[in-house]
Amino acid sequence: MRLSKKAEYGLRALIYAARFPEGTTFQIKDLAEKNGIPKKFLELILLELKNTGILRSRRGVGGGYLLARRPESIRSSEILRAIEGPVAPPAGRKGTGNLGDEEASPAVSRLVKEASEAIESVLDRWTLADLSREEQESTERKRRHVMYFI
């Protein structure tokens, strides 16, 4: 499975947001600068995440974006659906989508169906809190394994 830049940036933005204490806002400008994400593209992504109820926004001094729910309740499958639409092919769809008008073989259809279900299962299992924790642990491992040469 490959993620689009839009999906990758959306996940990175939400991992960034999950680091803030509950109810604390973040600024698009800071998020874009610290994560190397183009600001205009990020604005569109955050708006989609707001429209699906994953993020909220506050106006005025101290305003910005914040998570609408706790990171433990936001599944990665929900995030990807908000950004990309359905992850797996719609149920009942004939073929694999690569054969035009031809009917796919039953074996190929079953393979695609099982692979889609496996992907959906993994994405449902990972929450935003899991992603944030994994990111933080990875950063700590890198920090501990720095070698200094004199």
mmCIF file of C-alpha atoms in Angstrom:
data_model
loop_
_atom_site.group_PDB
_atom_site.id
_atom_site.type_symbol
_atom_site.label_atom_id
_atom_site.label_comp_id
_atom_site.label_asym_id
_atom_site.label_seq_id
_atom_site.Cartn_x
_atom_site.Cartn_y
_atom_site.Cartn_z
ATOM 1 C CA MET A 1 0.000 0.000 0.000
ATOM 2 C CA ARG A 2 1.294 3.432 -0.904
ATOM 3 C CA LEU A 3 0.210 6.687 0.671
ATOM 4 C CA SER A 4 -0.235 9.869 -1.314
ATOM 5 C CA LYS A 5 1.640 12.977 -0.189
ATOM 6 C CA LYS A 6 -1.704 14.350 0.945
ATOM 7 C CA ALA A 7 -2.312 11.342 3.222
ATOM 8 C CA GLU A 8 1.262 11.386 4.522
ATOM 9 C CA TYR A 9 1.066 15.096 5.326
ATOM 10 C CA GLY A 10 -2.324 14.630 6.979
ATOM 11 C CA LEU A 11 -0.983 11.862 9.216
ATOM 12 C CA ARG A 12 2.122 13.897 10.072
ATOM 13 C CA ALA A 13 -0.045 16.918 10.914
ATOM 14 C CA LEU A 14 -2.246 14.889 13.243
ATOM 15 C CA ILE A 15 0.756 13.239 14.921
ATOM 16 C CA TYR A 16 2.060 16.769 15.533
ATOM 17 C CA ALA A 17 -1.339 17.824 16.929
ATOM 18 C CA ALA A 18 -1.451 14.780 19.231
ATOM 19 C CA ARG A 19 1.692 16.002 21.024
ATOM 20 C CA PHE A 20 -0.136 19.041 22.383
ATOM 21 C CA PRO A 21 -2.026 18.840 25.680
ATOM 22 C CA GLU A 22 -5.769 18.377 25.272
ATOM 23 C CA GLY A 23 -7.502 21.621 24.318
ATOM 24 C CA THR A 24 -4.282 23.304 23.152
ATOM 25 C CA THR A 25 -4.221 24.831 19.670
ATOM 26 C CA PHE A 26 -1.428 24.798 17.113
ATOM 27 C CA GLN A 27 -0.711 27.161 14.250
ATOM 28 C CA ILE A 28 -0.598 26.071 10.611
ATOM 29 C CA LYS A 29 2.561 28.129 10.081
ATOM 30 C CA ASP A 30 4.445 26.323 12.879
ATOM 31 C CA LEU A 31 3.256 22.888 11.772
ATOM 32 C CA ALA A 32 4.276 23.576 8.145
ATOM 33 C CA GLU A 33 7.723 24.881 9.103
ATOM 34 C CA LYS A 34 8.557 22.132 11.605
ATOM 35 C CA ASN A 35 7.382 19.306 9.329
ATOM 36 C CA GLY A 36 8.444 20.596 5.917
ATOM 37 C CA ILE A 37 4.885 20.677 4.564
ATOM 38 C CA PRO A 38 3.811 23.341 2.049
ATOM 39 C CA LYS A 39 1.531 25.755 3.954
ATOM 40 C CA LYS A 40 -1.156 26.154 1.265
ATOM 41 C CA PHE A 41 -1.435 22.379 0.773
ATOM 42 C CA LEU A 42 -1.574 21.911 4.543
ATOM 43 C CA GLU A 43 -4.445 24.403 4.824
ATOM 44 C CA LEU A 44 -6.534 22.285 2.438
ATOM 45 C CA ILE A 45 -5.741 19.077 4.314
ATOM 46 C CA LEU A 46 -6.570 20.571 7.716
ATOM 47 C CA LEU A 47 -9.843 21.931 6.359
ATOM 48 C CA GLU A 48 -10.832 18.418 5.204
ATOM 49 C CA LEU A 49 -9.915 17.011 8.622
ATOM 50 C CA LYS A 50 -11.987 19.750 10.262
ATOM 51 C CA ASN A 51 -14.970 19.033 7.991
ATOM 52 C CA THR A 52 -14.893 15.344 8.982
ATOM 53 C CA GLY A 53 -14.782 16.125 12.712
ATOM 54 C CA ILE A 54 -11.207 15.058 13.421
ATOM 55 C CA LEU A 55 -10.001 18.623 14.003
ATOM 56 C CA ARG A 56 -11.637 21.776 15.323
ATOM 57 C CA SER A 57 -10.562 25.374 14.942
ATOM 58 C CA ARG A 58 -10.632 28.404 17.203
ATOM 59 C CA ARG A 59 -10.589 31.998 16.066
ATOM 60 C CA GLY A 60 -8.910 34.973 17.640
ATOM 61 C CA VAL A 61 -5.905 35.383 19.864
ATOM 62 C CA GLY A 62 -4.614 31.962 20.839
ATOM 63 C CA GLY A 63 -6.636 30.440 18.037
ATOM 64 C CA GLY A 64 -5.622 27.741 15.628
ATOM 65 C CA TYR A 65 -6.419 24.075 15.147
ATOM 66 C CA LEU A 66 -6.811 21.370 17.771
ATOM 67 C CA LEU A 67 -7.933 17.761 17.893
ATOM 68 C CA ALA A 68 -11.697 17.398 18.187
ATOM 69 C CA ARG A 69 -11.320 14.145 20.160
ATOM 70 C CA ARG A 70 -8.700 12.352 22.201
ATOM 71 C CA PRO A 71 -5.941 10.688 20.101
ATOM 72 C CA GLU A 72 -6.912 7.262 21.514
ATOM 73 C CA SER A 73 -10.323 7.518 19.824
ATOM 74 C CA ILE A 74 -9.086 8.479 16.354
ATOM 75 C CA ARG A 75 -8.291 5.466 14.154
ATOM 76 C CA SER A 76 -5.825 5.703 11.280
ATOM 77 C CA SER A 77 -8.504 4.219 8.991
ATOM 78 C CA GLU A 78 -10.758 7.183 9.841
ATOM 79 C CA ILE A 79 -7.947 9.634 9.070
ATOM 80 C CA LEU A 80 -7.173 8.065 5.700
ATOM 81 C CA ARG A 81 -10.866 7.901 4.751
ATOM 82 C CA ALA A 82 -11.199 11.602 5.594
ATOM 83 C CA ILE A 83 -8.272 12.475 3.339
ATOM 84 C CA GLU A 84 -8.427 9.878 0.556
ATOM 85 C CA GLY A 85 -11.895 8.363 0.685
ATOM 86 C CA PRO A 86 -12.465 4.603 1.067
ATOM 87 C CA VAL A 87 -9.269 2.586 1.520
ATOM 88 C CA ALA A 88 -10.689 -0.699 0.206
ATOM 89 C CA PRO A 89 -12.735 -1.158 -2.970
ATOM 90 C CA PRO A 90 -16.481 -0.817 -2.318
ATOM 91 C CA ALA A 91 -18.236 -4.060 -1.401
ATOM 92 C CA GLY A 92 -20.012 -5.777 -4.239
ATOM 93 C CA ARG A 93 -17.838 -4.185 -6.907
ATOM 94 C CA LYS A 94 -17.073 -6.495 -9.778
ATOM 95 C CA GLY A 95 -13.512 -7.028 -10.849
ATOM 96 C CA THR A 96 -10.383 -5.435 -9.455
ATOM 97 C CA GLY A 97 -10.671 -2.115 -11.199
ATOM 98 C CA ASN A 98 -7.773 -2.882 -13.547
ATOM 99 C CA LEU A 99 -9.503 -4.986 -16.170
ATOM 100 C CA GLY A 100 -11.884 -2.464 -17.724
ATOM 101 C CA ASP A 101 -15.215 -4.047 -18.649
ATOM 102 C CA GLU A 102 -13.927 -7.611 -18.357
ATOM 103 C CA GLU A 103 -14.985 -9.688 -15.367
ATOM 104 C CA ALA A 104 -12.075 -10.540 -13.068
ATOM 105 C CA SER A 105 -11.440 -14.136 -12.214
ATOM 106 C CA PRO A 106 -12.978 -15.346 -8.936
ATOM 107 C CA ALA A 107 -9.484 -16.065 -7.603
ATOM 108 C CA VAL A 108 -8.242 -12.547 -8.329
ATOM 109 C CA SER A 109 -11.406 -11.020 -6.863
ATOM 110 C CA ARG A 110 -10.970 -13.043 -3.680
ATOM 111 C CA LEU A 111 -7.289 -12.082 -3.445
ATOM 112 C CA VAL A 112 -8.105 -8.369 -3.760
ATOM 113 C CA LYS A 113 -10.958 -8.662 -1.255
ATOM 114 C CA GLU A 114 -8.786 -10.424 1.358
ATOM 115 C CA ALA A 115 -5.897 -8.000 0.852
ATOM 116 C CA SER A 116 -8.259 -5.034 1.264
ATOM 117 C CA GLU A 117 -9.719 -6.533 4.443
ATOM 118 C CA ALA A 118 -6.210 -7.086 5.854
ATOM 119 C CA ILE A 119 -5.242 -3.471 5.163
ATOM 120 C CA GLU A 120 -8.491 -2.220 6.696
ATOM 121 C CA SER A 121 -7.866 -4.384 9.785
ATOM 122 C CA VAL A 122 -4.384 -2.950 10.367
ATOM 123 C CA LEU A 123 -5.581 0.618 9.843
ATOM 124 C CA ASP A 124 -8.467 0.069 12.275
ATOM 125 C CA ARG A 125 -6.059 -1.265 14.907
ATOM 126 C CA TRP A 126 -3.725 1.772 14.916
ATOM 127 C CA THR A 127 -4.932 4.923 16.658
ATOM 128 C CA LEU A 128 -3.495 8.420 16.483
ATOM 129 C CA ALA A 129 -2.142 7.874 20.009
ATOM 130 C CA ASP A 130 -0.292 4.750 18.764
ATOM 131 C CA LEU A 131 1.198 6.681 15.847
ATOM 132 C CA SER A 132 2.281 9.532 18.098
ATOM 133 C CA ARG A 133 3.847 7.133 20.607
ATOM 134 C CA GLU A 134 5.672 5.259 17.825
ATOM 135 C CA GLU A 135 6.994 8.548 16.421
ATOM 136 C CA GLN A 136 8.235 9.644 19.838
ATOM 137 C CA GLU A 137 9.884 6.268 20.563
ATOM 138 C CA SER A 138 11.603 6.315 17.172
ATOM 139 C CA THR A 139 12.972 9.800 17.846
ATOM 140 C CA GLU A 140 14.249 8.664 21.257
ATOM 141 C CA ARG A 141 15.937 5.577 19.746
ATOM 142 C CA LYS A 142 17.715 7.757 17.196
ATOM 143 C CA ARG A 143 18.821 10.149 19.919
ATOM 144 C CA ARG A 144 20.233 7.305 22.050
ATOM 145 C CA HIS A 145 22.141 5.735 19.181
ATOM 146 C CA VAL A 146 24.057 8.835 18.154
ATOM 147 C CA MET A 147 27.778 8.102 18.003
ATOM 148 C CA TYR A 148 30.301 10.817 18.639
ATOM 149 C CA PHE A 149 33.731 10.635 17.058
ATOM 150 C CA ILE A 150 36.657 12.711 18.198
#
